[in-house]
Amino acid sequence: SQKIEQNSEALNIQEGKTATLTCNYTNYSPAYLQWYRQDPGRGPVFLLLIRENEKEKRKERLKVTFDTTLKQSLFHITASQPADSATYLCALDKGGYNKLIFGAGTRLAVHP
Amino acid sequence: GAVVSQHPSRVICKSGTSVKIECRSLDFQATTMFWYRQFPKQSLMLMATSNEGSKATYEQGVEKDKFLINHASLTLSTLTVTSAHPEDSSFYICSARASSGNTIYFGEGSWLTVV
């Protein structure tokens, strides 16, 4: 079955630096991959979707890459701010049925 | 943007009772909604897929008789936890996929505490 691996250790960075989070998956390559932000006690908030035929996608300070050969997606936040501190979840569709399965998430802490 | 609303946001119930959680898509029609549960510091676990007008599809290991799902309209799905047990205490989150597109929108979640 498909497994999604995200670094379970918290990522601590200094304000203004670029945060890079990793998402690796096993088994088949999904048609698309999504990134979400989750704050404590809240539901996930959609950030970006990248399709299998797209290498990179950007949205403001966010950038996502998708390497189907490595079976990996990287999520970058440039010029990070303390407000970016949250848990970031990687998700992909389960078997093409539009059912999302999630990684465990990586907690990002941006320090002033 | 699209909004998905869950109610209640927090609920406490006694063991053995049933509790219903509602999930509504406020500004779009959702033919498909999904229910997840999340334990502290763990990922979201997909419980079931709710399809408007038909029976829900449950993931392996999820008891369909315990977690009743009804998707009566294009904007409302409900999850009823029956004969609640303290082990059912968790954060329940719903999501909805618009009839067009692949983006899935999540509700704010519902905290269930069974005492």
Tab-separated table of C-alpha atoms in Angstrom, chain A residues 32 34 36 38 40-46 49 51 89-90 94 97-105, chain B residues 34 36 38 41-44 46 49 57 59-60 91 93 97 101-109 111:
chain	number	residue	atom	x	y	z
A	32	TYR	CA	-1.154	14.830	-8.130
A	34	GLN	CA	-1.021	18.357	-2.332
A	36	TYR	CA	-1.652	21.509	3.510
A	38	GLN	CA	-2.483	22.604	9.913
A	40	PRO	CA	-3.008	23.077	16.453
A	41	GLY	CA	-6.619	22.050	16.967
A	42	ARG	CA	-7.680	23.208	13.508
A	43	GLY	CA	-8.504	21.530	10.242
A	44	PRO	CA	-5.950	21.441	7.422
A	45	VAL	CA	-5.847	24.358	5.018
A	46	PHE	CA	-5.064	23.716	1.363
A	49	LEU	CA	-1.497	21.143	-5.662
A	51	ARG	CA	0.358	17.414	-10.901
A	89	LEU	CA	1.089	17.936	5.644
A	90	CYS	CA	1.766	16.206	2.388
A	94	LYS	CA	-5.309	7.014	-2.918
A	97	TYR	CA	-10.250	7.872	-6.367
A	98	ASN	CA	-9.700	11.391	-5.083
A	99	LYS	CA	-9.376	10.030	-1.553
A	100	LEU	CA	-6.490	11.752	0.104
A	101	ILE	CA	-4.039	9.995	2.362
A	102	PHE	CA	-1.749	12.090	4.490
A	103	GLY	CA	1.734	11.968	5.795
A	104	ALA	CA	2.280	12.512	9.491
A	105	GLY	CA	3.341	16.091	8.852
B	34	PHE	CA	-14.649	12.482	3.470
B	36	TYR	CA	-11.074	11.614	9.014
B	38	GLN	CA	-6.797	12.449	14.060
B	41	LYS	CA	0.447	14.521	17.004
B	42	GLN	CA	-0.584	11.943	14.450
B	43	SER	CA	-1.701	12.209	10.888
B	44	LEU	CA	-5.225	12.276	9.597
B	46	LEU	CA	-9.269	8.429	6.445
B	49	THR	CA	-15.971	8.363	1.823
B	57	THR	CA	-17.505	3.554	1.564
B	59	GLU	CA	-11.791	2.158	4.902
B	60	GLN	CA	-10.450	-1.129	6.110
B	91	PHE	CA	-10.509	14.993	16.578
B	93	ILE	CA	-12.423	16.245	10.484
B	97	ARG	CA	-14.584	17.947	-2.887
B	101	GLY	CA	-11.920	20.134	-9.716
B	102	ASN	CA	-9.557	18.215	-7.471
B	103	THR	CA	-9.191	20.642	-4.610
B	104	ILE	CA	-10.501	19.336	-1.313
B	105	TYR	CA	-11.597	21.712	1.413
B	106	PHE	CA	-11.518	20.805	5.065
B	107	GLY	CA	-13.739	21.712	7.947
B	108	GLU	CA	-12.358	23.071	11.186
B	109	GLY	CA	-12.769	19.742	12.925
B	111	TRP	CA	-13.350	17.479	19.170
